[in-house]
PDB file of C-alpha atoms in Angstrom:
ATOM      1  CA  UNK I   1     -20.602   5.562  -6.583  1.00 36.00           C
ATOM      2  CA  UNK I   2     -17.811   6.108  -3.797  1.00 51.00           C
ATOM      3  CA  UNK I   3     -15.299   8.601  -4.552  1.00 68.00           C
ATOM      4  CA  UNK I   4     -12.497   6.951  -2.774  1.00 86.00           C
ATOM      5  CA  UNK I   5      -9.416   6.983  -3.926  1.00 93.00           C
ATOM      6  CA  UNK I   6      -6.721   3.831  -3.371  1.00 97.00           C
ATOM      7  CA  UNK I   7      -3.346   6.066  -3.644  1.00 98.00           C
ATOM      8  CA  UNK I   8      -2.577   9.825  -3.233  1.00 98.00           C
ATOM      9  CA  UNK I   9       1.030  10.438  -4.796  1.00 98.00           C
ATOM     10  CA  UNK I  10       2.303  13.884  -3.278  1.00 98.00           C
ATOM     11  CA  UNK I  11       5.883  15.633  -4.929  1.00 97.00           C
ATOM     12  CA  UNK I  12       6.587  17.194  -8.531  1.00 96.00           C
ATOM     13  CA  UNK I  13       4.618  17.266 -12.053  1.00 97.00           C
ATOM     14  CA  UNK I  14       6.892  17.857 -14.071  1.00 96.00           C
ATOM     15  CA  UNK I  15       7.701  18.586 -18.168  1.00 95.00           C
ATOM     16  CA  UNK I  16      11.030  16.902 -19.536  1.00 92.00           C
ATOM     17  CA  UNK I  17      12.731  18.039 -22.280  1.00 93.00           C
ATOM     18  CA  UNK I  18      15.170  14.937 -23.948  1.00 88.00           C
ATOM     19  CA  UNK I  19      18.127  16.997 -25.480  1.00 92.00           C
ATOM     20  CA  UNK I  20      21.051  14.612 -27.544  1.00 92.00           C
ATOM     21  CA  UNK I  21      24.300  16.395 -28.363  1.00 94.00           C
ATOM     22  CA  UNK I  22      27.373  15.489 -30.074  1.00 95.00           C
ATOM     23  CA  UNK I  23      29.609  17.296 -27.632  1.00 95.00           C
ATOM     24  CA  UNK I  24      29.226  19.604 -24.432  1.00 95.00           C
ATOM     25  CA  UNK I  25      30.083  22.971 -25.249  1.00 93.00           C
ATOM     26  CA  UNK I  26      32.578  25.362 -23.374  1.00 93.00           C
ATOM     27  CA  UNK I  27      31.749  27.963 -21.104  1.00 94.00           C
ATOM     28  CA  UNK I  28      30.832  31.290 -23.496  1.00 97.00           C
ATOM     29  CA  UNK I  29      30.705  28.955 -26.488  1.00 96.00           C
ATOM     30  CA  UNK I  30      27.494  26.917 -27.884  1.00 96.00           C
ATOM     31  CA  UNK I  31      26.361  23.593 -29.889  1.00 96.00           C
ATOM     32  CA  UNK I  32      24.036  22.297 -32.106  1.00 96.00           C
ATOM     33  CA  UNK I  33      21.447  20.321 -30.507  1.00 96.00           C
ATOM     34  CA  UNK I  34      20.573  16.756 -32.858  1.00 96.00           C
ATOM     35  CA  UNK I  35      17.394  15.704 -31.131  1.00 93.00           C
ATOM     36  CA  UNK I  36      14.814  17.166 -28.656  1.00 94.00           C
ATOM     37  CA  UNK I  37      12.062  15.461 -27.175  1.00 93.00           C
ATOM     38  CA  UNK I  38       9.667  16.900 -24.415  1.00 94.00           C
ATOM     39  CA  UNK I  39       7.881  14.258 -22.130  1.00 95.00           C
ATOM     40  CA  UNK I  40       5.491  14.332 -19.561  1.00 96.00           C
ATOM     41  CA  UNK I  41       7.549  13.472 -16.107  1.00 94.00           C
ATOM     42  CA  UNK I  42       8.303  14.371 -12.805  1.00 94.00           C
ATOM     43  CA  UNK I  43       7.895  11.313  -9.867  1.00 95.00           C
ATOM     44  CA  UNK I  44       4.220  11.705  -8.350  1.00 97.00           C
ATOM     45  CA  UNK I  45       2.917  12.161 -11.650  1.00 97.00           C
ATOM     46  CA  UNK I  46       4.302   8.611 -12.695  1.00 97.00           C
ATOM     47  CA  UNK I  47       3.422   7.122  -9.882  1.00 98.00           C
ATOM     48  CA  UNK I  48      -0.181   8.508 -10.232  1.00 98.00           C
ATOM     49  CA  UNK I  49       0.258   7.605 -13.989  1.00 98.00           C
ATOM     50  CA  UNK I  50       1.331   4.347 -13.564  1.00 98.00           C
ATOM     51  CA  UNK I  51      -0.860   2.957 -11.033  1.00 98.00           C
ATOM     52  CA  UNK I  52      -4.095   4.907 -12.701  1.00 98.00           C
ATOM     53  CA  UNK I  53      -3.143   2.449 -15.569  1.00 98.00           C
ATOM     54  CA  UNK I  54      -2.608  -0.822 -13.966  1.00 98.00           C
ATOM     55  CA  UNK I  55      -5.846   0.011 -12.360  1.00 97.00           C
ATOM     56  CA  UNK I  56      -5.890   2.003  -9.080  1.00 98.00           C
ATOM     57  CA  UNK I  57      -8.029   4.754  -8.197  1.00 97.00           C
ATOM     58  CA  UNK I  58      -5.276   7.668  -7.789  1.00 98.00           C
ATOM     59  CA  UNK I  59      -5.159  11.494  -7.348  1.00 98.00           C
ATOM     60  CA  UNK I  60      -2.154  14.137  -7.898  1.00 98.00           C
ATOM     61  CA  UNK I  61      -1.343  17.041  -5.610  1.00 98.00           C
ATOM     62  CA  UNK I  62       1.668  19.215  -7.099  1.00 98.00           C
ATOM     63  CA  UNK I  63       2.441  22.804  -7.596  1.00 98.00           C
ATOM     64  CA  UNK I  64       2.241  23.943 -11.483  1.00 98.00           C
ATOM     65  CA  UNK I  65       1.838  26.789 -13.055  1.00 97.00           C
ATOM     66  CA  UNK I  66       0.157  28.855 -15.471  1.00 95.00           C
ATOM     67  CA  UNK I  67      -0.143  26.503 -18.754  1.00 95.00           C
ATOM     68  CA  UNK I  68      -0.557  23.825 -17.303  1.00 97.00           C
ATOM     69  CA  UNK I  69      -4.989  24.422 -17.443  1.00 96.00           C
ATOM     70  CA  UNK I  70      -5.833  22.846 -20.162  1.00 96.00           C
ATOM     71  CA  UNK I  71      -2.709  21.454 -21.267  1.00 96.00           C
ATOM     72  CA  UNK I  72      -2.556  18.102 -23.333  1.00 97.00           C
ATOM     73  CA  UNK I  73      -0.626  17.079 -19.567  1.00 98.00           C
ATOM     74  CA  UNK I  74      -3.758  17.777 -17.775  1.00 97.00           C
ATOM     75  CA  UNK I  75      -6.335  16.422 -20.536  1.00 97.00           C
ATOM     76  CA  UNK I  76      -4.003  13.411 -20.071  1.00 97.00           C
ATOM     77  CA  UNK I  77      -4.381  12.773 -16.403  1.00 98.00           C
ATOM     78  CA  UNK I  78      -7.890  13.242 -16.357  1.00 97.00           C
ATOM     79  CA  UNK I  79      -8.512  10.820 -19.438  1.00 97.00           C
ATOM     80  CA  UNK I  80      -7.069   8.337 -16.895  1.00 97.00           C
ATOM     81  CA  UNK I  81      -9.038   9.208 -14.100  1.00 97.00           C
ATOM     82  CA  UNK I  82      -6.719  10.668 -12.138  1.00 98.00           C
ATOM     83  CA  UNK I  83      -8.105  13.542  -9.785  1.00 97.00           C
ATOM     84  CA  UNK I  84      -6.698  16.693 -10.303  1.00 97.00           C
ATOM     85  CA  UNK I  85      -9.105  18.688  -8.449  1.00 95.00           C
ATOM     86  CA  UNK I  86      -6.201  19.417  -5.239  1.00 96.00           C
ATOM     87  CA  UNK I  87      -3.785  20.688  -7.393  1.00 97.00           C
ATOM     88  CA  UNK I  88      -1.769  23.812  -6.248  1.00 97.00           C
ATOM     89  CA  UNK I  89      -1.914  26.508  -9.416  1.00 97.00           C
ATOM     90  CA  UNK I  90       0.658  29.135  -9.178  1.00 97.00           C
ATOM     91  CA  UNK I  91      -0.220  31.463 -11.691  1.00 95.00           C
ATOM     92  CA  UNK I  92       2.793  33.615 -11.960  1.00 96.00           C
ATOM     93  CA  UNK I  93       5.369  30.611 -12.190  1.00 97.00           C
ATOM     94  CA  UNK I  94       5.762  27.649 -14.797  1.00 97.00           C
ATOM     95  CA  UNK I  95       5.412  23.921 -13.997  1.00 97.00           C
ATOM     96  CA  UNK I  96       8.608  22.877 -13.039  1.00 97.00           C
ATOM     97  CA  UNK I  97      10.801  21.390 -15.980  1.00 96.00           C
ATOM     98  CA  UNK I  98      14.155  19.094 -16.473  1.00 90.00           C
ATOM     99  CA  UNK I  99      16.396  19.381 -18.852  1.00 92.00           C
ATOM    100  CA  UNK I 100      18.501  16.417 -19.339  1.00 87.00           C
ATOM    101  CA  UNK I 101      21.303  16.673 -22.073  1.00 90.00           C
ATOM    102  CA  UNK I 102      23.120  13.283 -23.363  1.00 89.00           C
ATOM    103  CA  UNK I 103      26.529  13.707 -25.699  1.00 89.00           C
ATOM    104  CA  UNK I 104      27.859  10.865 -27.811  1.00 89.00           C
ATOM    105  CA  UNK I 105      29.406   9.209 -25.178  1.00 87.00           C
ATOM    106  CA  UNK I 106      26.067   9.200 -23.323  1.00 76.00           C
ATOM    107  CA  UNK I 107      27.320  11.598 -19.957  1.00 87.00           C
ATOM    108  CA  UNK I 108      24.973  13.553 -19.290  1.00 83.00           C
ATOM    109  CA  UNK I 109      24.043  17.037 -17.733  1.00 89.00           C
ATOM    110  CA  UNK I 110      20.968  17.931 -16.109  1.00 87.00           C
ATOM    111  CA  UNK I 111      19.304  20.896 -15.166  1.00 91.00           C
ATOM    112  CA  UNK I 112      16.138  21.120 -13.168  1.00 91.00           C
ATOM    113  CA  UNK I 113      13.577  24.031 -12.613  1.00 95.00           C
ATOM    114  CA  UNK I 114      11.289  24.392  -9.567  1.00 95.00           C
ATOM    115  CA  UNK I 115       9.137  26.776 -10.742  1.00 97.00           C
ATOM    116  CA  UNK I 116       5.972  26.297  -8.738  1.00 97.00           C
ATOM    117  CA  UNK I 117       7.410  23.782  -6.928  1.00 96.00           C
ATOM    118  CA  UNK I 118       9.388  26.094  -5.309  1.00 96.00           C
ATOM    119  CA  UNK I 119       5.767  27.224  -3.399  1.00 96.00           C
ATOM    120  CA  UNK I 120       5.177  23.611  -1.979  1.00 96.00           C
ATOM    121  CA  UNK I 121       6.591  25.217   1.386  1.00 92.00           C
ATOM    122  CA  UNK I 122       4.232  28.090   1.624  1.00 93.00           C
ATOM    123  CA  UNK I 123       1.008  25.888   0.532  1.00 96.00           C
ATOM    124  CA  UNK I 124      -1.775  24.400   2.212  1.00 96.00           C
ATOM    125  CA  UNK I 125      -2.106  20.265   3.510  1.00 97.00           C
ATOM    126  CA  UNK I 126      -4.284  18.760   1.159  1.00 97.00           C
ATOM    127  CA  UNK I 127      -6.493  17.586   3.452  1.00 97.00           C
ATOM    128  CA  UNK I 128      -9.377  16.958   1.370  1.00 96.00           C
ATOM    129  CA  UNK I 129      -7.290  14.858  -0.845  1.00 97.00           C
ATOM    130  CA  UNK I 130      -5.934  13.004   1.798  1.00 98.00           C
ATOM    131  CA  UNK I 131      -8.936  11.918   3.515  1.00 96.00           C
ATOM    132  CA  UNK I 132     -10.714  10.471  -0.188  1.00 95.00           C
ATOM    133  CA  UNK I 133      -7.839   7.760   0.007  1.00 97.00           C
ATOM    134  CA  UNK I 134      -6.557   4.551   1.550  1.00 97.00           C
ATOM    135  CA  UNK I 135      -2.356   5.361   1.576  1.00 98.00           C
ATOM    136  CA  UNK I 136      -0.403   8.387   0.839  1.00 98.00           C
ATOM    137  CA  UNK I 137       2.698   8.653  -1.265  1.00 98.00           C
ATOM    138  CA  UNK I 138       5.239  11.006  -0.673  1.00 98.00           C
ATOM    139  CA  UNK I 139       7.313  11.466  -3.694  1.00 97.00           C
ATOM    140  CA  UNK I 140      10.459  13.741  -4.574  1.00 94.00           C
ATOM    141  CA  UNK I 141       9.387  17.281  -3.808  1.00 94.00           C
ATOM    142  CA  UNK I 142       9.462  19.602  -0.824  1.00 96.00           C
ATOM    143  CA  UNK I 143      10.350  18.451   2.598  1.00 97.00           C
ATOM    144  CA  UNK I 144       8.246  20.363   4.183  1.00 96.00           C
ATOM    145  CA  UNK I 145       5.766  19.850   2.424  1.00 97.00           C
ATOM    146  CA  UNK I 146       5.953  16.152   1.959  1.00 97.00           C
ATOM    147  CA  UNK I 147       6.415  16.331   5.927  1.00 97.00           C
ATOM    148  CA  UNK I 148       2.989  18.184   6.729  1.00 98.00           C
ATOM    149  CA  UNK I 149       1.240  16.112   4.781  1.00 98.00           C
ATOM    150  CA  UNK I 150       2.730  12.846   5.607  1.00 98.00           C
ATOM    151  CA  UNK I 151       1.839  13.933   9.112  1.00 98.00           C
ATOM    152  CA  UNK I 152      -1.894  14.670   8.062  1.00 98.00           C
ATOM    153  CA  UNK I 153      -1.891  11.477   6.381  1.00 98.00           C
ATOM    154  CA  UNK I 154      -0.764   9.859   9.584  1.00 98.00           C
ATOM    155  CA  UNK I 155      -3.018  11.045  12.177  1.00 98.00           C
ATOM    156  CA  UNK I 156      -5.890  10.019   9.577  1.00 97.00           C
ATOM    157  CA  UNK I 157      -4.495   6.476   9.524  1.00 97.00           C
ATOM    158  CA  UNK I 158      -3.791   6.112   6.121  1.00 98.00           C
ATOM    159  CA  UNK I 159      -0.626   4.264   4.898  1.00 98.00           C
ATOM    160  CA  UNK I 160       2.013   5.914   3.878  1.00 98.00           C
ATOM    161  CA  UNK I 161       4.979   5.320   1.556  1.00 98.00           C
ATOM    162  CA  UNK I 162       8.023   7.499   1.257  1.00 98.00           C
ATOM    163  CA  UNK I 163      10.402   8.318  -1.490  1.00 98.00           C
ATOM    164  CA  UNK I 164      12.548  11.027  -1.216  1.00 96.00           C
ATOM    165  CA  UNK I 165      14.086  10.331  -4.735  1.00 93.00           C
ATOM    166  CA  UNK I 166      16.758  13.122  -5.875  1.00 89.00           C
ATOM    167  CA  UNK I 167      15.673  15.229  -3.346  1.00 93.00           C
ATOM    168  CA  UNK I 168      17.069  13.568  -0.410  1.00 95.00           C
ATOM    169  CA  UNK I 169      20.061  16.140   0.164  1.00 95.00           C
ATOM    170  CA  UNK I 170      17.533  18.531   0.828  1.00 95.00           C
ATOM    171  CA  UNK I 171      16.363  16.836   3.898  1.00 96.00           C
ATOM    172  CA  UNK I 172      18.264  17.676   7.049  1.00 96.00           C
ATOM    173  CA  UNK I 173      18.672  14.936   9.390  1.00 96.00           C
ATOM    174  CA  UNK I 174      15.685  15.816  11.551  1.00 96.00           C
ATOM    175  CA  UNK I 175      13.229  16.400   8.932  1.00 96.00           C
ATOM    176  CA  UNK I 176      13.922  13.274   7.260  1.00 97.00           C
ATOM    177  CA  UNK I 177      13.505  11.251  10.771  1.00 98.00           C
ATOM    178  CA  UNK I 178      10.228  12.877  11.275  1.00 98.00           C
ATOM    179  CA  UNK I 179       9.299  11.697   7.995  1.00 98.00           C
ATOM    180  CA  UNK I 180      10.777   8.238   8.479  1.00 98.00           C
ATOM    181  CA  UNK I 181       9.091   7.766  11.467  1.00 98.00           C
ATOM    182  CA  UNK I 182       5.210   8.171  10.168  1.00 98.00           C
ATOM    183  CA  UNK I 183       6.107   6.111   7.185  1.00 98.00           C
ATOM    184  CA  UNK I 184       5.161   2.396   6.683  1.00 98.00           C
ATOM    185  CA  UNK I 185       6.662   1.791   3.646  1.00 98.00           C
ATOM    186  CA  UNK I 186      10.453   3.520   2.427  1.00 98.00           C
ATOM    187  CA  UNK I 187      11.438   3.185  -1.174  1.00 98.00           C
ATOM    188  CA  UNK I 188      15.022   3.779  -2.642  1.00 96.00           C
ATOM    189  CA  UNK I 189      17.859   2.717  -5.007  1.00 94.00           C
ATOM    190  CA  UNK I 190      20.576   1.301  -3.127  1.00 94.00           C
ATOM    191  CA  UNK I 191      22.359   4.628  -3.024  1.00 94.00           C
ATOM    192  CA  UNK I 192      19.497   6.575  -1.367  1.00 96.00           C
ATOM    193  CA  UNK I 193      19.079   3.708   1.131  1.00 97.00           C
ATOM    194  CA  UNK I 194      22.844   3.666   2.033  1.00 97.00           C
ATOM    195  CA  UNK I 195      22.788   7.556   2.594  1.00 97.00           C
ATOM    196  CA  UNK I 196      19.534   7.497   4.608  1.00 98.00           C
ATOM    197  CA  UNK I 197      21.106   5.101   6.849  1.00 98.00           C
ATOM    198  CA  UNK I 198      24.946   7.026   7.076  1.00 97.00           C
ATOM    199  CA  UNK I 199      22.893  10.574   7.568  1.00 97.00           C
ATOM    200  CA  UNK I 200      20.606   8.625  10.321  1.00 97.00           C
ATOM    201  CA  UNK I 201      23.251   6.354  11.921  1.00 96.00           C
ATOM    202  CA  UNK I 202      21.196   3.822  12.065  1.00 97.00           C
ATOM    203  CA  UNK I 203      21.713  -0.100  10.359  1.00 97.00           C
ATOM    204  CA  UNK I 204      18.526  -1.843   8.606  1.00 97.00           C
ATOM    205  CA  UNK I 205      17.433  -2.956  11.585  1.00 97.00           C
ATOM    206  CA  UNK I 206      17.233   0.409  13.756  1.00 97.00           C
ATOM    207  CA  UNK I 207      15.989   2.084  10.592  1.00 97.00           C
ATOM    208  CA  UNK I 208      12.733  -0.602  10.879  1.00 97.00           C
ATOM    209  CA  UNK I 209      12.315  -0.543  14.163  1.00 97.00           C
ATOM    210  CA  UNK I 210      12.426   3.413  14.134  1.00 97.00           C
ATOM    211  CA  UNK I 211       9.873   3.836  11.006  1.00 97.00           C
ATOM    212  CA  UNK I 212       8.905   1.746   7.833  1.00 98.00           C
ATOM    213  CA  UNK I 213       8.200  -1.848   8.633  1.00 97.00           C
ATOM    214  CA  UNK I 214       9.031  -2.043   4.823  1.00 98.00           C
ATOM    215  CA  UNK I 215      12.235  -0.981   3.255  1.00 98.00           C
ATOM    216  CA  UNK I 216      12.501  -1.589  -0.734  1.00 98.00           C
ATOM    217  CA  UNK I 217      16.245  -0.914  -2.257  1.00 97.00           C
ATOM    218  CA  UNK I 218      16.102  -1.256  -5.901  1.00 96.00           C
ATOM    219  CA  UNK I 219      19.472  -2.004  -7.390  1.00 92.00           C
ATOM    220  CA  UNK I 220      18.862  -1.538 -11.403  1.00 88.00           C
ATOM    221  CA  UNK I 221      19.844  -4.629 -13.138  1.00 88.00           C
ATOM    222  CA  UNK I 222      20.296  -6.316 -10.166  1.00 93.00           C
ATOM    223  CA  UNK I 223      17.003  -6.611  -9.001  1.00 95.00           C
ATOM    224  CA  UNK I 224      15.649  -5.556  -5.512  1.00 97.00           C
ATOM    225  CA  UNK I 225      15.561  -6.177  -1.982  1.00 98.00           C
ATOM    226  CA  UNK I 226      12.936  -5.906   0.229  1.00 98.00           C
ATOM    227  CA  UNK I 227      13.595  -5.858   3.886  1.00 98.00           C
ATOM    228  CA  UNK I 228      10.742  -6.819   6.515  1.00 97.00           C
ATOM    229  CA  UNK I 229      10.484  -9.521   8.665  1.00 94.00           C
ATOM    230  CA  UNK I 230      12.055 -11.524   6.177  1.00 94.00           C
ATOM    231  CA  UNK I 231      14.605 -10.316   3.419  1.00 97.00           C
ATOM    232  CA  UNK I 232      12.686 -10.952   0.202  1.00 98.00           C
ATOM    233  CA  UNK I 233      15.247 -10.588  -3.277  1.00 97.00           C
ATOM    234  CA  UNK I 234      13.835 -10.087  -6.418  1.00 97.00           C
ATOM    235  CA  UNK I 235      15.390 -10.551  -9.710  1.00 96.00           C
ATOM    236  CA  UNK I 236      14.587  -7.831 -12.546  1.00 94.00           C
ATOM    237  CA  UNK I 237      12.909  -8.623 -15.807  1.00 95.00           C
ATOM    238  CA  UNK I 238      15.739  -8.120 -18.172  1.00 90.00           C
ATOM    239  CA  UNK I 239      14.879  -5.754 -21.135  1.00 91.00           C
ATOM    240  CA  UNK I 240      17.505  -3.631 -23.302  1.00 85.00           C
ATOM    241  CA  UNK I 241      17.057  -0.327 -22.088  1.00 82.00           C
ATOM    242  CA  UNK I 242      16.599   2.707 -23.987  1.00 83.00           C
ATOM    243  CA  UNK I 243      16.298   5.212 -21.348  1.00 79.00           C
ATOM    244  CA  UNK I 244      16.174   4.116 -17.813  1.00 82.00           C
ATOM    245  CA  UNK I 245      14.904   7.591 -16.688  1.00 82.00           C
ATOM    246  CA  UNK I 246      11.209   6.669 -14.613  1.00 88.00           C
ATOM    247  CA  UNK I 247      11.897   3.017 -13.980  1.00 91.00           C
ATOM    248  CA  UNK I 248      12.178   3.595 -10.296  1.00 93.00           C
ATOM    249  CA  UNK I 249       8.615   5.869 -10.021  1.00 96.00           C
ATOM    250  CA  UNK I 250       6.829   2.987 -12.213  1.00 97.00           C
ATOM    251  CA  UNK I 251       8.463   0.341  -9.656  1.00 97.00           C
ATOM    252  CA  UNK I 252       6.946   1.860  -6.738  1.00 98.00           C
ATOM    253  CA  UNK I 253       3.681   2.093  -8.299  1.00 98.00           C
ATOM    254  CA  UNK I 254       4.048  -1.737  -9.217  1.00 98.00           C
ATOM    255  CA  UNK I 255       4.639  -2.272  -5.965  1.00 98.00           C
ATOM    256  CA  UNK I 256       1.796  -0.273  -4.262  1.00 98.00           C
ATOM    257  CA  UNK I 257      -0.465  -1.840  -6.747  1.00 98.00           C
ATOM    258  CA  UNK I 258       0.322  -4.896  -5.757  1.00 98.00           C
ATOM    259  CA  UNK I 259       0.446  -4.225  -2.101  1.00 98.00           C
ATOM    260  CA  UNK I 260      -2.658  -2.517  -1.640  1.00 97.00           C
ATOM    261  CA  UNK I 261      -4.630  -5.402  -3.158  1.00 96.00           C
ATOM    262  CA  UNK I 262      -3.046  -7.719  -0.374  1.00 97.00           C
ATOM    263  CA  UNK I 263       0.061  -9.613  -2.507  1.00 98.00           C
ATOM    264  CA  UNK I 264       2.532 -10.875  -0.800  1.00 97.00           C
ATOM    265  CA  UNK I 265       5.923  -8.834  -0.704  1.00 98.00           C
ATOM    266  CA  UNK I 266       7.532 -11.187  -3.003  1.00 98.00           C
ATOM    267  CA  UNK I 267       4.660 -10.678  -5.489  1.00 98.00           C
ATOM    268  CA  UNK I 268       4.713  -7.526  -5.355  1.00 98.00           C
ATOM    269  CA  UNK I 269       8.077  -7.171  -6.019  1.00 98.00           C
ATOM    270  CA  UNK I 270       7.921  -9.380  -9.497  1.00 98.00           C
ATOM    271  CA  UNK I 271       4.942  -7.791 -10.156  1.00 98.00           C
ATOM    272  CA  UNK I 272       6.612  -4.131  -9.965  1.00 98.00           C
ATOM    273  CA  UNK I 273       9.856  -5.407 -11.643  1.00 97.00           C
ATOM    274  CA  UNK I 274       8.008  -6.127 -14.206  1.00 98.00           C
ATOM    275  CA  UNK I 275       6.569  -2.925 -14.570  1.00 97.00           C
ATOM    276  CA  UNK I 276       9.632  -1.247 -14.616  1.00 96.00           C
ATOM    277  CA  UNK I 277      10.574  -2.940 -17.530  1.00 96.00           C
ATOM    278  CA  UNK I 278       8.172  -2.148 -19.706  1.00 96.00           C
ATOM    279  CA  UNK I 279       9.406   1.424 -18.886  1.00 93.00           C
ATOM    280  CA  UNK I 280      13.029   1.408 -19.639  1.00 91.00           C
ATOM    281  CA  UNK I 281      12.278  -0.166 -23.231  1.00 91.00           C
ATOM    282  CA  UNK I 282      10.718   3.666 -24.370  1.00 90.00           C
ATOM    283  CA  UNK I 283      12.234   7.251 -23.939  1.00 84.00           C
ATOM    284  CA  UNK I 284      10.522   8.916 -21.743  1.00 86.00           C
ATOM    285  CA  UNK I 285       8.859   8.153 -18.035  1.00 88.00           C
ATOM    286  CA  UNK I 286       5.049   7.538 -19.577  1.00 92.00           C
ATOM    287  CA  UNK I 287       5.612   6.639 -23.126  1.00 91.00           C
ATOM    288  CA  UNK I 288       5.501   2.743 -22.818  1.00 93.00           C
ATOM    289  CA  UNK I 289       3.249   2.116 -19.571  1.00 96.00           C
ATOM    290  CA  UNK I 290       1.222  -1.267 -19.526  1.00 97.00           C
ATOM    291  CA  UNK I 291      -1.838  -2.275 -18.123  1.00 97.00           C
ATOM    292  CA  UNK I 292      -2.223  -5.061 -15.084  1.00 97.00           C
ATOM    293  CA  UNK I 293      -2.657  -8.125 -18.030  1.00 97.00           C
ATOM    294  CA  UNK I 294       0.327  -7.144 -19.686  1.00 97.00           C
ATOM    295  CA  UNK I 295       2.179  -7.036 -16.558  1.00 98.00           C
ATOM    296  CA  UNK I 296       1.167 -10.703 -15.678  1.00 98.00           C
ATOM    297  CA  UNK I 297       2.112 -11.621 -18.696  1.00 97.00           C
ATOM    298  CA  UNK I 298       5.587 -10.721 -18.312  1.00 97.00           C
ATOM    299  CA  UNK I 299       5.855 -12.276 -14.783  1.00 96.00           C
ATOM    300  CA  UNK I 300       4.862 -15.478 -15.908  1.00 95.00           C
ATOM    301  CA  UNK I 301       7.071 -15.514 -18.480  1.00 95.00           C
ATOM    302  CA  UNK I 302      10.037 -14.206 -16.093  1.00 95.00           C
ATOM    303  CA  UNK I 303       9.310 -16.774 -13.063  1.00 94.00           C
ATOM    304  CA  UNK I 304       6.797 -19.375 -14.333  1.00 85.00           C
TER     305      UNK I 304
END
């Protein structure tokens, strides 16, 4: 049996801890806390999640740290087949966590942890991982990092799909052009696409012509809009939403799902809006994933 791999997602593993409040406290002061969740998250890992359920052949490289061996996390990743085997272990550090606190009036705080993360810039390509696979994803994590290997991943002619998530204020201008440039596919919400494009100076145009023949701006409620040689819009699959948090990661694996099994780009952007709202009706960014025939399902009762 091959050992091929269809997607490589590349960026953060991360644990998320759901905290509800009534009320924000004061500096020096403290609060009760109502509720407190922890959830598996962090953006390659729900990629790699995502499109190990709907039925791709994925792997994981991230930094984590010392519990994560054996962790329910890890049993749970390899229970879906995803391989693990290129992870970067940083023994004296802890995976890297969010905390995301919500008061009554639903503002929120956040607060997120590097931890191991923070050792993407001093680690190793995963070059073994990125030759078992047909495209690469680059997901919220270190520049650097996410730059070296993109780069690997390009001079081995494998695809290569870039989200910079969050983490796009990290990028200075030059690093993220480098990145751009390698990349076939970009993925953002309509802010991130907006900023890439101000912190660039280039329109959608230049920014295809430079880079990604593909540019996918996901707008929420409002659907999506996929630039290539035509400008494909797709409407979202309206759910009510309990927590939003992971829709965009389970889009993009919707979408290279889709893609990598030859859909057209208007397919493949029902296909990962659909996805996404499966996602959104859970808390948490794995708690409610489906599998490819529930997916279909849901398109055909969207568009059909």
């Amino acid at each position: 049996m091959s050992n091929k791999k269809d997607l490589l997602a590349v960026g953060h593993t991360a644990l998320d801890y759901i905290i509800q409040v009534g009320e924000f406290p004061q500096p020096n002061s403290s609060t009760a806390i109502n509720r407190m969740r922890t959830f598996h998250g962090g953006a390659a890992a729900n990629v790699a999640v995502v499109a190990s359920t709907l039925g791709l052949k994925s792997s994981l490289v991230s930094a984590v740290g010392n519990e994560f061996p054996g962790s329910d996390y890890e049993k749970k990743l390899k229970d879906l087949g995803i391989d693990t085997a290129n992870m970067i272990l940083i023994e004296e550090e802890k995976t890297p966590t969010a905390f995301v606190m919500t008061d009554s009036s639903n503002n929120q705080i956040s607060y997120f942890y590097w931890g191991a993360a923070a050792h993407f810039q001093d680690s190793e390509v995963p070059y073994n991982a990125i030759d078992h696979v047909e495209a690469v994803h680059l997901a919220t994590g270190d520049p650097g990092f996410n730059r070296r290997s993109g780069e690997a991943a390009h001079e081995a002619g494998k695809m290569i799909s870039f989200d910079p998530g969050q983490d796009l204020h990290m990028y200075s201008k030059e690093e993220l052009k480098e990145v751009l440039k390698i990349s076939n596919i970009l993925f953002g919400n309509h802010y991130e696409i907006e900023r890439i494009m101000k912190t660039t100076q280039m329109d959608m145009d230049d920014l295809r012509n430079f880079g990604p023949d593909i540019v996918v701006k996901t707008c929420g409620k409002s659907g999506s809009t996929i630039y290539a040689d035509e400008e494909v819009m797709v409407d979202s699959v309206p759910r009510e939403a309990v927590d939003p948090t992971g829709a965009g990661d389970s889009y993009r694996a919707g979408f290279m799902k889709a893609y990598l099994k030859g859909e057209d780009l208007e397919t493949c952007g029902k296909f990962a809006s659909a996805v996404a709202s499966f996602i959104v009706e859970a808390e948490g960014c794995q708690t409610n994933v489906p599998n490819r025939e529930m997916v279909l399902e849901r398109m055909h009762e969207r568009w059909d």
